[in-house]
Short mmCIF file of C-alpha atoms in Angstrom, two decimals:
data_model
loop_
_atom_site.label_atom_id
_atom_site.label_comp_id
_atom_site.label_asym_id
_atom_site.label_seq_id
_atom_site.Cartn_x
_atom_site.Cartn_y
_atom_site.Cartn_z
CA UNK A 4 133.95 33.53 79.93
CA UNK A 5 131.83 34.34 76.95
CA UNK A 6 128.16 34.60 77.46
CA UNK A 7 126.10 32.14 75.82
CA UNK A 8 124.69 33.34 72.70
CA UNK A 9 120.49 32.84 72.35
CA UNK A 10 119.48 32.88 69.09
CA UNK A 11 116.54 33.31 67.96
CA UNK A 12 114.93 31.36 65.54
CA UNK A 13 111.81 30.44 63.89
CA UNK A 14 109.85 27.25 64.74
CA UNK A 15 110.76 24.13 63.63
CA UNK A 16 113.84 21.53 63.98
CA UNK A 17 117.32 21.01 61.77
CA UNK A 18 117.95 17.82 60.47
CA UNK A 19 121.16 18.17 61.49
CA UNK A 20 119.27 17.87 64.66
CA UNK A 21 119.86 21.21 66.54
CA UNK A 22 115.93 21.61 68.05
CA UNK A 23 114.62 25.18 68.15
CA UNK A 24 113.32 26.14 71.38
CA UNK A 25 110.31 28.53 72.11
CA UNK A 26 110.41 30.65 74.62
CA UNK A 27 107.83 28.64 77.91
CA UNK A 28 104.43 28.25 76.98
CA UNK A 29 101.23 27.62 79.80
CA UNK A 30 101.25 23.96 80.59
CA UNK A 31 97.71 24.01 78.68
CA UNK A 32 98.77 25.16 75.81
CA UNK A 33 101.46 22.57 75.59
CA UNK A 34 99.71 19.87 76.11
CA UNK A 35 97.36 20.89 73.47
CA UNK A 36 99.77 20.67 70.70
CA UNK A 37 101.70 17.85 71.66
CA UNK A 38 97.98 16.41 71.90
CA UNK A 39 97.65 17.61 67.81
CA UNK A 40 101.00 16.90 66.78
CA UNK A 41 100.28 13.02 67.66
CA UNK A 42 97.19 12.78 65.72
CA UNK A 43 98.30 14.52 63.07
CA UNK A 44 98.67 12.55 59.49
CA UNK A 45 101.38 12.09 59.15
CA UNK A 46 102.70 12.76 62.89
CA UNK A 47 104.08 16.50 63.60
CA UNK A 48 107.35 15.48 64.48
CA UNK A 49 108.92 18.81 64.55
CA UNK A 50 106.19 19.57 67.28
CA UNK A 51 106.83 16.82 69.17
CA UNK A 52 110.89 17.65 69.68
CA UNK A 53 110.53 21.19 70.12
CA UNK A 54 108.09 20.26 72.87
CA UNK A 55 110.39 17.29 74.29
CA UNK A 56 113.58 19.97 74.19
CA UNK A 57 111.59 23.06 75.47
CA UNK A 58 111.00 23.88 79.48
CA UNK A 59 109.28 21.42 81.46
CA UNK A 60 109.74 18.40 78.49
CA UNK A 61 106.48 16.65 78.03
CA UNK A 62 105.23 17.19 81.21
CA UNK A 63 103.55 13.61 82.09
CA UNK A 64 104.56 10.23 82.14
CA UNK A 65 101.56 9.40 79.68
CA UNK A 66 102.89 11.41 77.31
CA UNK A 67 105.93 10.20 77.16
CA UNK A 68 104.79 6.57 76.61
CA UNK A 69 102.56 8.08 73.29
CA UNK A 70 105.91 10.46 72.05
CA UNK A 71 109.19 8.45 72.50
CA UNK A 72 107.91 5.80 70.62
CA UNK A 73 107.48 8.60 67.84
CA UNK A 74 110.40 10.47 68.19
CA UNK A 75 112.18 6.82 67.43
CA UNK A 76 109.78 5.57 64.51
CA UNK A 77 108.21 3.29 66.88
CA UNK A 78 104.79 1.07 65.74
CA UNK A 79 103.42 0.74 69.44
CA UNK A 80 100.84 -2.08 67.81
CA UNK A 81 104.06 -3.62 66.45
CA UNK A 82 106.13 -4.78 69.26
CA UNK A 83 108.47 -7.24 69.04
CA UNK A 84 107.47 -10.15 71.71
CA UNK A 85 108.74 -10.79 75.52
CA UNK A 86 112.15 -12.67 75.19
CA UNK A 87 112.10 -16.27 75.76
CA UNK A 88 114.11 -17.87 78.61
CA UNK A 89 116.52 -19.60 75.91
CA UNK A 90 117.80 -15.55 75.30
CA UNK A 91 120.17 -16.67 78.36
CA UNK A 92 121.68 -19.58 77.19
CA UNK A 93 124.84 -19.59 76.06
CA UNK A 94 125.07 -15.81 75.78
CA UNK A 95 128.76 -14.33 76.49
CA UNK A 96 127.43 -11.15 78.12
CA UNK A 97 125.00 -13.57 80.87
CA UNK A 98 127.52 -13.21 83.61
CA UNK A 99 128.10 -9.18 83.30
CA UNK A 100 124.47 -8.49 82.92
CA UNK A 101 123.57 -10.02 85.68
CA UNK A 102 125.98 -8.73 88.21
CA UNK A 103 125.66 -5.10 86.84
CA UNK A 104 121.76 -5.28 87.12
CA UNK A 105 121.68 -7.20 91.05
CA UNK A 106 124.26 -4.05 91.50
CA UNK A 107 121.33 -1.22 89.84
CA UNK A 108 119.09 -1.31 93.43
CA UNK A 109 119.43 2.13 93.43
CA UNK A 110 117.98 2.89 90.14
CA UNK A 111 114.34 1.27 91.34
CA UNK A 112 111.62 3.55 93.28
CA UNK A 113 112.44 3.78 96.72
CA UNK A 114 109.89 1.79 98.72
CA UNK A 115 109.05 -0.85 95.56
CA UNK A 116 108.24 -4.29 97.19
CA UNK A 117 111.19 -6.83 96.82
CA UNK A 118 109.20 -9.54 94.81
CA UNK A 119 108.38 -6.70 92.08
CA UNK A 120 111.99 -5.43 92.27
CA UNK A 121 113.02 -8.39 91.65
CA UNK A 122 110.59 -9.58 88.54
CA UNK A 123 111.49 -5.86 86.71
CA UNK A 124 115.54 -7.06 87.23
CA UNK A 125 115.06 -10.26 85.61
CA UNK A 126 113.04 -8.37 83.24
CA UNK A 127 115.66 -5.69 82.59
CA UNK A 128 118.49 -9.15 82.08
CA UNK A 129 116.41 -10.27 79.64
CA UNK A 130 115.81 -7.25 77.61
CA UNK A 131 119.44 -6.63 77.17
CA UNK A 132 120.27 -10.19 76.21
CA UNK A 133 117.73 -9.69 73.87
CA UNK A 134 118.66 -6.40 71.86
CA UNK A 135 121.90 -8.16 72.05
CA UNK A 136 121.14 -11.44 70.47
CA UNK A 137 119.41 -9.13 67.63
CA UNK A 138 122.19 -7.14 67.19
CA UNK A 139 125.43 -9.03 67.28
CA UNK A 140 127.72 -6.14 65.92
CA UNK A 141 126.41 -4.30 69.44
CA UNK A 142 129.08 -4.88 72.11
CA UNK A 143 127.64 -4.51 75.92
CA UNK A 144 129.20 -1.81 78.10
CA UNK A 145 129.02 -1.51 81.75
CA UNK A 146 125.67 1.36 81.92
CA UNK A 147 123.89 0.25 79.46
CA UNK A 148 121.50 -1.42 81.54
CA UNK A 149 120.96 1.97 83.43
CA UNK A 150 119.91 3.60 79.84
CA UNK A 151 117.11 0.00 79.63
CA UNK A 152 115.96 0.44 83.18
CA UNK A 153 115.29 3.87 82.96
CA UNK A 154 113.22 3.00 79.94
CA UNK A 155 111.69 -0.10 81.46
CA UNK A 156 110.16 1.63 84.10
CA UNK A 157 108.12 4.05 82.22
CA UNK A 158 106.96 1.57 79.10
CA UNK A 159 107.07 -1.82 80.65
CA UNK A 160 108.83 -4.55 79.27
CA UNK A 161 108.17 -4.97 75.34
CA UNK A 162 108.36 -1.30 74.49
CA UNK A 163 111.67 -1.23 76.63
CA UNK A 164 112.84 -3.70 74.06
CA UNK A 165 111.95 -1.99 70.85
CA UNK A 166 113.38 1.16 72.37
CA UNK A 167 116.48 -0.29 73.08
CA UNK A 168 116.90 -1.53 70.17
CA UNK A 169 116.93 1.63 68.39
CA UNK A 170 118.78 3.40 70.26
CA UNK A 171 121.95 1.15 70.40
CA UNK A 172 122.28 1.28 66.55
CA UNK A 173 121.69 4.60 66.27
CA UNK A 174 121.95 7.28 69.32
CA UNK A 175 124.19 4.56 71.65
CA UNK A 176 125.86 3.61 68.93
CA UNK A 177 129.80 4.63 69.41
CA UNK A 178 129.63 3.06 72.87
CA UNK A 179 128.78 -0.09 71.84
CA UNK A 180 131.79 -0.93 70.05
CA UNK A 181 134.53 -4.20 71.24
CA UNK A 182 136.65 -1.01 72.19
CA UNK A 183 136.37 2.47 74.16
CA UNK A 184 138.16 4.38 70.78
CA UNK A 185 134.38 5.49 69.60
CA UNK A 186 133.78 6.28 72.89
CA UNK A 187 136.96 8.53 73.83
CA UNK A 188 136.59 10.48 70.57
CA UNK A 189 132.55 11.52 71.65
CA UNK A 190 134.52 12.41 74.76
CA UNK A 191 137.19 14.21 73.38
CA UNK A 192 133.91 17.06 71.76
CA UNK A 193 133.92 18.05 75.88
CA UNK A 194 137.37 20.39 75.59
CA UNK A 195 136.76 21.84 72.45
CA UNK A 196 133.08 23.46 73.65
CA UNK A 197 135.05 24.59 76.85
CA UNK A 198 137.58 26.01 74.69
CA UNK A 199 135.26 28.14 72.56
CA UNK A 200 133.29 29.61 75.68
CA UNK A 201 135.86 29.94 78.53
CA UNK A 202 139.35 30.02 77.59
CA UNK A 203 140.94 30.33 80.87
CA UNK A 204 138.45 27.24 82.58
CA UNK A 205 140.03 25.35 79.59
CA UNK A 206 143.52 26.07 80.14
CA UNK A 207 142.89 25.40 84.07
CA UNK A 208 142.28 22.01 83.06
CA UNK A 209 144.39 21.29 80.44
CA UNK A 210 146.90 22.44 83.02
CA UNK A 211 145.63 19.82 85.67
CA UNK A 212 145.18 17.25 83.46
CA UNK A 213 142.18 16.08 84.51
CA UNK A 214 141.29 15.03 81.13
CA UNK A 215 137.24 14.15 80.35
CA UNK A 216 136.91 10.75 81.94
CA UNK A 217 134.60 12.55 84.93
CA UNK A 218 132.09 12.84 82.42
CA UNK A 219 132.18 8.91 81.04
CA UNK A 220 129.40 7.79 82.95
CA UNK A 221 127.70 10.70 82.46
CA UNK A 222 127.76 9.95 78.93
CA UNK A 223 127.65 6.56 78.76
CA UNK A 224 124.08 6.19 80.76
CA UNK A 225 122.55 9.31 79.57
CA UNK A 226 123.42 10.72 83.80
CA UNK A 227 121.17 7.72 84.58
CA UNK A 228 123.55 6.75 86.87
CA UNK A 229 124.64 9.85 88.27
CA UNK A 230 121.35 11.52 88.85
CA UNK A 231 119.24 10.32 92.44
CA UNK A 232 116.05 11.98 91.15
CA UNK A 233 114.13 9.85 89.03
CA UNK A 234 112.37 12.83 87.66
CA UNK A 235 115.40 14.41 86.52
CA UNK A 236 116.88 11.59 84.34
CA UNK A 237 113.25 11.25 82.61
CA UNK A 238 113.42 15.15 81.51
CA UNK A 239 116.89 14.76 80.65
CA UNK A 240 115.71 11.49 78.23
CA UNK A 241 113.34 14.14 76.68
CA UNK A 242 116.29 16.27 75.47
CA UNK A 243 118.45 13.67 74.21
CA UNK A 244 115.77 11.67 72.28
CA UNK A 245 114.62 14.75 70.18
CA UNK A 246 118.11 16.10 70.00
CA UNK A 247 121.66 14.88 67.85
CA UNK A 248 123.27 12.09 69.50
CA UNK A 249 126.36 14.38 70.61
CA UNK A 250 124.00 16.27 72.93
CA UNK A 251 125.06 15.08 76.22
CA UNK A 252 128.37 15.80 75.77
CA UNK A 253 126.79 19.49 74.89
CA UNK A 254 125.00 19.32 78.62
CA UNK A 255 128.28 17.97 80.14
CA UNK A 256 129.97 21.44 79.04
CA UNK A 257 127.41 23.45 80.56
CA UNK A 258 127.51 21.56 84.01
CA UNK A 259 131.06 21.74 84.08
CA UNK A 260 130.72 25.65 82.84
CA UNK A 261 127.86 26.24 85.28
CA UNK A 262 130.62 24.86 88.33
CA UNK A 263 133.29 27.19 86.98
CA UNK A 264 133.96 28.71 89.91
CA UNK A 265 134.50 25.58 91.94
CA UNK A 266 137.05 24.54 89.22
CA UNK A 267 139.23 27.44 89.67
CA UNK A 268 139.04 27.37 93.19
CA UNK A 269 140.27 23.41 93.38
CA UNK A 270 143.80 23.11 93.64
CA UNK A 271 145.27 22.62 89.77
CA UNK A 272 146.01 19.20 90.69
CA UNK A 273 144.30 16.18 88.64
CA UNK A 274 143.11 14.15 91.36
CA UNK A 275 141.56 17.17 93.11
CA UNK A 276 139.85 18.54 89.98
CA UNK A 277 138.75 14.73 88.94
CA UNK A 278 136.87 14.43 92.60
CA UNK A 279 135.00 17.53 91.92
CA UNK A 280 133.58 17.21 88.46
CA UNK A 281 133.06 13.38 89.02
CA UNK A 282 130.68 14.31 91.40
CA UNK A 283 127.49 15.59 90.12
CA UNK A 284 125.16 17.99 92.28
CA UNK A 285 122.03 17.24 92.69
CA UNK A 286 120.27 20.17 92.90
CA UNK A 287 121.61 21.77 89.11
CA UNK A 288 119.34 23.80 87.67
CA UNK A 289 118.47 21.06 84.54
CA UNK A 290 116.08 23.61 82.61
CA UNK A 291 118.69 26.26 82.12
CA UNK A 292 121.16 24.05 81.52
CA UNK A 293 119.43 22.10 78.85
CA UNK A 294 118.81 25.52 77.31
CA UNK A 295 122.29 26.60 77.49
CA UNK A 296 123.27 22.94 75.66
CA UNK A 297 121.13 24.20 72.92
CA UNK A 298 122.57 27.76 72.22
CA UNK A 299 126.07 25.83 72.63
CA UNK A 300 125.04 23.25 69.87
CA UNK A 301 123.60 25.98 67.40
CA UNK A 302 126.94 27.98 67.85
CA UNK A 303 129.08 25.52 68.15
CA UNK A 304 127.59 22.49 66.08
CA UNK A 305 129.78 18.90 65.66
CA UNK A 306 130.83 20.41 61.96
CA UNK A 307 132.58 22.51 63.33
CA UNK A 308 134.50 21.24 66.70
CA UNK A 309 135.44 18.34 63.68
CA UNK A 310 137.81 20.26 61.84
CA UNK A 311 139.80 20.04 65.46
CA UNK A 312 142.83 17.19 64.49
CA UNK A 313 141.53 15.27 68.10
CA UNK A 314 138.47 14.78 66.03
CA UNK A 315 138.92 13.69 62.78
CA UNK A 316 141.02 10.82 63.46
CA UNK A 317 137.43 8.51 63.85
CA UNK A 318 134.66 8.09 62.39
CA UNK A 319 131.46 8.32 64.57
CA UNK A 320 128.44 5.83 63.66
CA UNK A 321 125.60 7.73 65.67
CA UNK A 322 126.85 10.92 63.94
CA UNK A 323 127.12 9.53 60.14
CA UNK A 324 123.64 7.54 60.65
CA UNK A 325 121.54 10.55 62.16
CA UNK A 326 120.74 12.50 59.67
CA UNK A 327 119.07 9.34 57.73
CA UNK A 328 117.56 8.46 61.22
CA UNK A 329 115.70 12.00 61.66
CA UNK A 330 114.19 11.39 58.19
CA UNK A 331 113.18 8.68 58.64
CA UNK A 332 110.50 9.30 61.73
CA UNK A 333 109.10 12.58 59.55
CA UNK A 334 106.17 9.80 57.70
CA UNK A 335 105.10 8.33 60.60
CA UNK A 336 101.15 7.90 61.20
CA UNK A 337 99.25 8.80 64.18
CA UNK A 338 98.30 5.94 66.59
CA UNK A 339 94.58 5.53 65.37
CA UNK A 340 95.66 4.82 62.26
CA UNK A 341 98.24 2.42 63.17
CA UNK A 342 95.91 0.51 65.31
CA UNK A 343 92.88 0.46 62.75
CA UNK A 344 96.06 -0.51 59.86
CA UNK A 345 97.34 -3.65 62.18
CA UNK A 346 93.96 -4.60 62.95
CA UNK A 347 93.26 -5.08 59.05
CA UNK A 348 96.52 -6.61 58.72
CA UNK A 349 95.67 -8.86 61.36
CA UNK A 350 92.14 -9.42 59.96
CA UNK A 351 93.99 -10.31 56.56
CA UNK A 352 96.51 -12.66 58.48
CA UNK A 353 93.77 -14.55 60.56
CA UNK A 354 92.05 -15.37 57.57
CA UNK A 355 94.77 -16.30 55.74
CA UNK A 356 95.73 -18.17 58.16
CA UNK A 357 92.49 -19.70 58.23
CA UNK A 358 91.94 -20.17 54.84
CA UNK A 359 95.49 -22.00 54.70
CA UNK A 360 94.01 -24.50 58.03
CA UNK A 361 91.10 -25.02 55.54
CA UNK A 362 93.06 -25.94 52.78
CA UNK A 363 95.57 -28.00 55.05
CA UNK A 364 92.27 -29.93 56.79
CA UNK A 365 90.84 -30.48 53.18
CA UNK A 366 94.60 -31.72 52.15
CA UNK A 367 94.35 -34.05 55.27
CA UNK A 368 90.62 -35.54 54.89
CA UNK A 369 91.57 -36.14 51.20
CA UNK A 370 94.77 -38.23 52.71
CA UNK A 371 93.11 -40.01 54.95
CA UNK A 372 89.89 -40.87 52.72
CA UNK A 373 92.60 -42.33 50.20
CA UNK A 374 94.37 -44.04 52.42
CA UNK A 375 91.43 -45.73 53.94
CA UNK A 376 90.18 -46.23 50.23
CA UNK A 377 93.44 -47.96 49.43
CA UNK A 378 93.69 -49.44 53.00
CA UNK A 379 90.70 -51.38 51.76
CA UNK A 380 91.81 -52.35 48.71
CA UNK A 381 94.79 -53.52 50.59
CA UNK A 382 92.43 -55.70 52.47
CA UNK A 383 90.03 -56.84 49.87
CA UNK A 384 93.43 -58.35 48.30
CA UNK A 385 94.87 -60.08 51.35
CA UNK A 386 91.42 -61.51 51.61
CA UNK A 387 91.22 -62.82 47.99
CA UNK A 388 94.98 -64.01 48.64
CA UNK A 389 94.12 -65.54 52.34
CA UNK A 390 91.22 -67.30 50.23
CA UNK A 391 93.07 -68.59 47.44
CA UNK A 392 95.56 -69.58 50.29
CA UNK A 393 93.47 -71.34 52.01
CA UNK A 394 91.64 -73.36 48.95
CA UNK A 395 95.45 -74.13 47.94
CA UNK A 396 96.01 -76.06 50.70
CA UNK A 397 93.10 -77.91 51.21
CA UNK A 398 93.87 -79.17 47.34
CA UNK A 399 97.23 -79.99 48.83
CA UNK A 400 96.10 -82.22 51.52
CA UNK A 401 93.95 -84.05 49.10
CA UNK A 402 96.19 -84.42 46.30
CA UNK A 403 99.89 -83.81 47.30
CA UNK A 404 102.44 -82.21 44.75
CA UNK A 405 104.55 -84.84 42.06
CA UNK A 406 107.84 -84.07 42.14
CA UNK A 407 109.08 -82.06 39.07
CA UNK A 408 111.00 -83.07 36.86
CA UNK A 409 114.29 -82.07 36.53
CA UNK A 410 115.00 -78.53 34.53
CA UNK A 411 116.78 -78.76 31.29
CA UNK A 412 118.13 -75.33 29.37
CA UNK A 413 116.52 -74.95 25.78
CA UNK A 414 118.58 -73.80 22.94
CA UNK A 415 117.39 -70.49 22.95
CA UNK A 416 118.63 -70.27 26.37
CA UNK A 417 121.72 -71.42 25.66
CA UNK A 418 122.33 -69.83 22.52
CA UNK A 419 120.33 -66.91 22.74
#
């Protein structure tokens, strides 16, 4: 097997999204300057995903509520609002969601109350109905709600959405197409890598034809779904949100490199060899790995496994769109200014808004003062009229009507 190449490099991040890593910092230091990288103007985000791809990730669960957001160009005083119950009606995926998410118990905290259990699931069904509604090129996959309720249990609810959002039409992308193709060809990156590194593990099995469905959920959910520590799937999340969208594929070859042994070992049989990898152990060591995903990416980037025939039959959306996507979150500004920029804005809106109800009352008192000016009119006439009525017939009673005579044309009506 070939070793691993570590590069060194200076600071900073590709925007073909390869993420230099520095070698591990004190936890002080860190948090120091992903504290000045997020109120920087504009926002350091080259700070912010070398410190989301280096050891330990960001370190807190506050921080990550102040960084993803950033790392996916996310306004946290623009959120879009809680879905409304009406997100359920009629919706083609209802049935699916629901049964996949009464089926994610596993995924909540061990020892969280049932009642609160159960208002985060309905939570989590509505959230995916939602980005769905939005987005109705998106197709919904079976582990896609383990990607939203890994997110909706460290942002709550509306930032869930806005995440999810972004992520399906850019980094989830390929798997959200009306068929697996996309899919199979982010898959079909997994033997290439092996091929580069370890030739004979490779031709093992290539030989066994285990193929690279083992590593679909993996994939699919980000190892959501495989992983039983909570922990571990939020420093994986790290990674992948300040890396290229083909990452976890890059992480899949170094699990299945780091288990090379036990490959070789297995019988070369397919069903043997799928039982092993399909099984993820949970006690990999995640910070080497993710470092060894890396060095594999900056040797072996998606430009060049491409110009394999197995991948250039497709074309991959969350590959095409990245680049753009990267650029896109370099201009962001930090939070204080965001909140001091809405609260104008909001200022601005409110008296607008208020200045329109003005102008709307004014329209209204004007209406109603002319209609109450012709309302009397109305009745000054029908009292003039009720008068002249009523003189009218007290002539009539007096002096009855003569009969008229009887009408005759005129020349000029006849012959006009």
């Amino acid at each position: 097997m070939k070793r691993i190449k570590k590069k060194k490099q200076n600071g900073g991040v590709r925007v073909n999204g390869s993420v230099t890593r520095e070698p591990s910092c004190g936890r002080k230091q860190k948090l120091t300057e992903i504290h000045q990288a997020l109120i920087s103007d504009p926002v350091d985000i080259e700070t912010l995903r070398r410190a989301a791809a280096s050891r330990g990730g960001l370190l807190t669960d506050d921080l990550r509520r102040k960084v993803w957001p950033k790392l996916l160009n996310i306004n946290v005083y623009d959120l879009p609002y809680k879905p409304g119950r009406n997100v359920r009606e009629n919706h083609k995926d209802y049935n699916q969601v629901v049964l996949d998410v009464r089926r994610s118990m596993k995924r909540f905290p061990k020892g969280m109350p049932t009642a609160e259990r159960a208002v985060l699931q309905e939570q989590l069904i509505d959230i995916i109905l939602e980005v769905l509604k939005r987005n109705p090129q998106l197709h919904y996959y079976q582990g896609y709600h383990d990607v939203a309720v890994t997110l909706l249990l460290l942002v709550g609810e509306r930032m869930a959405l806005a995440m999810l959002d972004t992520l399906s039409n850019y980094h989830l992308r390929d798997f959200m197409d009306p068929t697996m193709d996309s899919t199979k060809h982010i898959l079909n990156y997994l033997m290439p890598i092996l091929e580069q590194v370890d030739l004979e593990l490779h031709d093992f099995m290539i030989r066994a034809e285990v193929g690279t469905i083992f590593a679909l959920s993996w994939l699919i959910t980000w190892y959501g779904h495989v992983l039983s520590e909570f922990k571990h799937t939020l420093r994986l999340y790290d990674f992948f949100l300040a890396s290229h969208p083909l990452m976890p594929i890059y992480l899949a070859a170094t699990i299945v490199l780091h288990r090379e042994k036990e490959v070789k070992q297995t019988e070369c049989d397919m069903a043997m060899v799928h039982h092993l990898l399909s099984r993820i152990p949970q006690d990999l060591p995640y910070e080497i790995l993710i470092g060894q995903a890396q060095d594999l990416f900056d040797q072996y980037p998606p430009s060049l496994l491409a110009k394999r025939a197995a991948l250039q039959s497709r074309k991959s959306l969350s590959i095409s769109t990245f680049q753009a996507f990267q650029l896109s979150t370099l201009h962001q500004r930090p939070d204080s200014v965001l909140q001091r920029l809405t609260k104008a804005q909001g200022s601005t809106t409110s008296r607008h808004v208020k200045e329109r109800i003005n102008v709307d009352e004014g329209r209204e008192k004007h209406t109603v003062r002319r209609q109450k000016r012709k309302g009397g009119e109305a009745l000054q006439q029908l009292e003039l009229i009720s008068q002249g009525a009523t003189e009218r017939s007290r002539k009539l009673l007096l002096h009855p009507l003569e009969p008229s005579p009887p009408h005759t044309h005129t020349l000029a009506e006849v012959h006009p």
